[in-house]
XYZ file of C-alpha atoms in Angstrom:
280
model
C 128.800 65.278 115.711
C 129.754 62.893 112.924
C 127.322 60.426 111.425
C 128.846 57.580 113.375
C 127.748 59.171 116.582
C 124.208 59.572 115.472
C 122.904 55.983 114.904
C 119.216 55.766 115.645
C 119.279 58.217 118.521
C 116.780 61.088 118.800
C 117.547 63.564 115.977
C 117.083 67.316 116.131
C 115.119 68.734 113.223
C 114.650 72.338 112.405
C 111.919 73.555 110.064
C 112.279 77.021 108.447
C 108.906 78.714 107.869
C 108.235 82.073 106.323
C 105.212 84.260 106.968
C 103.726 85.578 103.725
C 100.645 87.177 102.289
C 98.101 84.436 101.597
C 98.795 83.253 97.910
C 95.263 82.342 97.294
C 94.348 86.099 97.425
C 93.767 87.427 93.902
C 96.587 89.727 92.762
C 94.194 92.445 91.778
C 93.168 92.998 95.361
C 96.723 94.097 96.199
C 98.139 97.480 96.091
C 101.842 98.180 95.168
C 103.959 100.812 96.920
C 106.500 101.465 94.226
C 108.596 103.784 96.283
C 108.915 101.361 99.020
C 108.910 98.368 96.564
C 106.376 96.571 98.497
C 103.205 94.610 97.989
C 100.323 95.632 100.160
C 97.788 93.156 100.955
C 94.061 93.933 101.487
C 93.156 95.515 104.790
C 92.475 92.879 107.454
C 93.810 89.894 105.561
C 95.789 87.680 108.003
C 99.194 86.416 107.005
C 99.891 82.658 106.611
C 102.978 80.342 106.570
C 104.190 79.635 103.097
C 102.343 76.369 101.982
C 105.713 74.759 100.817
C 106.936 75.495 104.355
C 103.857 73.679 105.806
C 104.871 70.613 103.490
C 108.274 70.751 105.156
C 106.636 70.774 108.648
C 104.501 67.757 107.682
C 107.470 65.891 106.383
C 109.144 66.507 109.847
C 106.063 65.330 111.731
C 105.911 62.176 109.824
C 109.561 61.539 110.732
C 108.427 62.204 114.359
C 105.517 59.781 114.007
C 108.098 57.096 113.263
C 110.945 57.562 115.434
C 112.235 59.635 118.350
C 113.086 63.288 117.490
C 112.518 66.949 118.324
C 111.091 69.256 115.807
C 111.875 73.118 116.045
C 110.113 75.528 113.913
C 112.075 78.746 113.103
C 110.509 81.785 111.523
C 112.360 85.181 110.688
C 110.566 88.402 109.956
C 109.247 91.792 111.026
C 106.671 90.120 113.194
C 105.623 86.535 113.400
C 102.041 86.051 114.443
C 101.408 84.230 117.735
C 98.551 82.376 116.249
C 100.681 80.947 113.445
C 103.216 79.577 115.947
C 100.653 78.093 118.217
C 99.319 76.317 115.174
C 102.435 74.639 114.314
C 103.016 73.573 117.944
C 99.422 72.218 118.078
C 100.268 70.267 114.900
C 103.183 68.513 116.659
C 106.176 71.015 116.834
C 108.208 70.696 120.086
C 109.503 74.290 120.024
C 108.700 77.418 118.164
C 111.241 80.159 117.654
C 110.417 83.624 116.167
C 113.358 85.999 115.169
C 111.782 89.453 114.885
C 112.416 93.159 114.317
C 111.885 95.851 111.883
C 115.338 95.199 110.499
C 114.187 91.854 109.285
C 111.341 93.142 107.256
C 111.625 92.317 103.365
C 115.143 90.717 103.475
C 116.457 89.467 100.208
C 117.250 85.736 100.082
C 120.846 86.045 100.756
C 120.342 88.081 103.934
C 117.380 85.786 104.975
C 119.800 82.698 104.622
C 122.572 84.353 106.766
C 119.944 85.295 109.593
C 118.512 81.736 109.394
C 121.803 80.049 109.656
C 122.938 82.225 112.830
C 119.504 81.496 114.380
C 119.778 77.691 113.925
C 123.152 77.683 115.443
C 121.959 79.687 118.406
C 119.196 77.373 118.855
C 121.750 74.438 119.366
C 122.761 71.251 117.798
C 120.919 70.162 114.630
C 120.806 67.209 112.485
C 118.387 67.938 109.764
C 117.105 71.295 108.502
C 113.890 71.290 106.307
C 112.672 74.022 104.183
C 110.026 74.461 101.535
C 111.135 74.115 97.900
C 110.477 77.849 97.518
C 108.555 80.622 99.193
C 104.981 81.054 97.875
C 105.363 84.762 97.528
C 108.486 85.746 95.556
C 109.032 81.962 94.278
C 112.823 82.657 94.201
C 113.951 79.229 95.535
C 117.293 80.800 96.790
C 117.314 80.835 100.542
C 117.812 77.082 100.947
C 120.989 77.065 98.786
C 122.407 80.053 100.845
C 121.444 78.321 104.160
C 123.225 75.130 103.114
C 126.266 76.961 102.368
C 126.295 78.998 105.585
C 125.753 75.760 107.602
C 128.251 73.718 105.444
C 125.953 70.867 105.015
C 124.794 68.659 102.132
C 121.655 69.722 100.437
C 118.869 67.577 98.704
C 116.080 69.370 96.924
C 112.344 68.802 95.995
C 111.729 65.891 98.295
C 108.566 64.012 98.797
C 109.665 61.716 101.524
C 112.625 61.978 104.031
C 113.770 59.113 106.230
C 116.689 59.212 108.568
C 118.348 55.753 109.005
C 121.622 54.991 110.867
C 123.045 58.590 110.698
C 122.112 59.057 106.999
C 119.060 60.279 105.067
C 117.173 58.217 102.446
C 115.401 60.807 100.356
C 112.786 60.434 97.631
C 113.250 63.317 95.092
C 110.532 64.527 92.672
C 112.097 64.559 89.110
C 110.395 65.244 85.793
C 110.144 61.407 84.753
C 109.351 59.981 88.285
C 111.026 59.592 91.555
C 114.782 59.561 92.315
C 116.216 58.102 95.593
C 119.272 59.482 97.036
C 121.272 59.185 100.281
C 123.048 61.899 102.385
C 125.006 62.000 105.528
C 123.766 63.924 108.443
C 123.597 66.877 109.254
C 121.827 67.945 105.972
C 119.299 70.219 104.613
C 116.396 69.015 102.533
C 113.897 71.121 100.510
C 110.389 69.683 100.522
C 107.989 69.813 97.678
C 104.133 69.849 97.785
C 104.230 66.101 96.795
C 105.071 65.449 100.491
C 101.560 66.317 101.527
C 99.546 69.014 103.225
C 99.947 69.899 106.848
C 97.792 67.754 109.021
C 94.654 69.231 110.646
C 94.984 70.401 114.093
C 92.499 69.383 116.811
C 90.852 72.103 118.945
C 92.181 70.452 122.046
C 95.834 70.455 120.797
C 95.355 74.091 119.945
C 94.065 75.138 123.328
C 97.125 73.148 124.852
C 99.543 75.040 122.518
C 98.178 78.265 123.686
C 99.633 77.561 127.188
C 103.161 76.910 125.674
C 105.991 79.417 125.420
C 107.062 80.801 122.038
C 110.714 81.740 122.047
C 111.296 85.190 120.651
C 114.607 86.596 119.639
C 115.433 90.009 118.367
C 117.525 91.072 115.498
C 120.205 91.965 117.942
C 119.997 88.537 119.715
C 121.181 86.940 116.540
C 123.701 89.593 115.670
C 122.065 90.898 112.719
C 123.991 94.060 112.584
C 127.210 91.977 112.417
C 125.945 90.307 109.439
C 125.855 93.278 107.417
C 122.172 93.868 107.433
C 120.449 95.157 104.255
C 123.431 97.357 103.611
C 125.434 94.275 103.123
C 123.168 92.652 100.470
C 124.323 91.573 97.164
C 120.853 91.930 95.722
C 118.773 95.074 94.911
C 115.199 95.193 93.946
C 115.023 97.609 91.074
C 111.209 98.024 90.555
C 107.936 96.218 91.684
C 104.596 96.460 89.716
C 101.362 94.641 89.031
C 101.295 92.573 85.852
C 99.755 94.407 82.923
C 97.304 92.069 81.210
C 96.120 93.229 77.764
C 93.263 91.446 75.949
C 94.318 91.187 72.316
C 91.215 89.705 70.947
C 87.901 88.701 72.754
C 84.930 87.371 71.156
C 81.619 86.025 72.345
C 80.430 82.611 71.019
C 76.595 82.664 70.672
C 74.426 79.549 70.496
C 71.251 78.063 71.792
C 73.122 75.365 73.810
C 76.562 74.174 74.581
C 76.773 71.791 71.789
C 76.091 74.620 69.042
C 78.466 76.897 70.979
C 81.202 74.142 70.740
C 80.703 73.727 67.049
C 80.899 77.413 66.269
C 83.936 77.730 68.565
C 85.639 74.782 66.565
C 84.901 76.408 63.308
C 86.288 79.671 64.473
C 89.551 78.098 65.663
C 89.853 76.296 62.354
C 89.474 79.564 60.437
C 92.177 80.963 62.590
C 94.473 77.979 61.923
C 94.443 76.700 65.342
C 92.599 73.516 64.571
C 92.557 71.406 61.426
C 89.563 71.330 59.055
C 86.093 71.047 60.971
C 82.983 69.610 59.545
């Protein structure tokens, strides 16, 4: 549908959300399977949605607060936890769709974009697709670009505010020296940055109500994953995966009776090393 047919009618928003290992967990608690090229989280650690994707959902819900629209959350992976989908519905999403299967485990960004695009089209007509600026596990920031290409829509990145208006979008972008305001025609894709704000808190009553609602679950076959080429059709190969090697080049303990004396000694030491200028 062209922008002239949209006006101020109810719009369809799709928010793409990725299930990841909690990024707040220290890396040294992870194990690495170098043969399978996988990061293995600590036993019993529940997965989470990428925080940047939660920013995107909050952006969608703020649009919903201001005007009539329907918000659909879409997640692709080996398995999407029921509890995570219930939480996003409790927050305000109207529909939750999980595309699951062992074939969808560990997809590269290009394959992920292809699966998301087919899933969005299968879900029905859309006006606006929101994603996080990047996933908080690999931090690649590539899926949104491939997704916009597959959907053949305009793309605006690192947004802190999105406002649909008369078949168009007014988007505030975060740039190095402030904020840039741009316009785009619908349909469009926007990547949302953390400046958009954290996902709102969920009330217990809303969560209990969300547990009664249905989560739409599709398999890889339902979205034609095999026809997309699957992992065999990927243009990207992960060569190796390992934990970072941290070497302490020099470590010294600064002694002193109190913080003031320790500070003076540290300053003198830095001056001797040429890091600081001359210190009294």
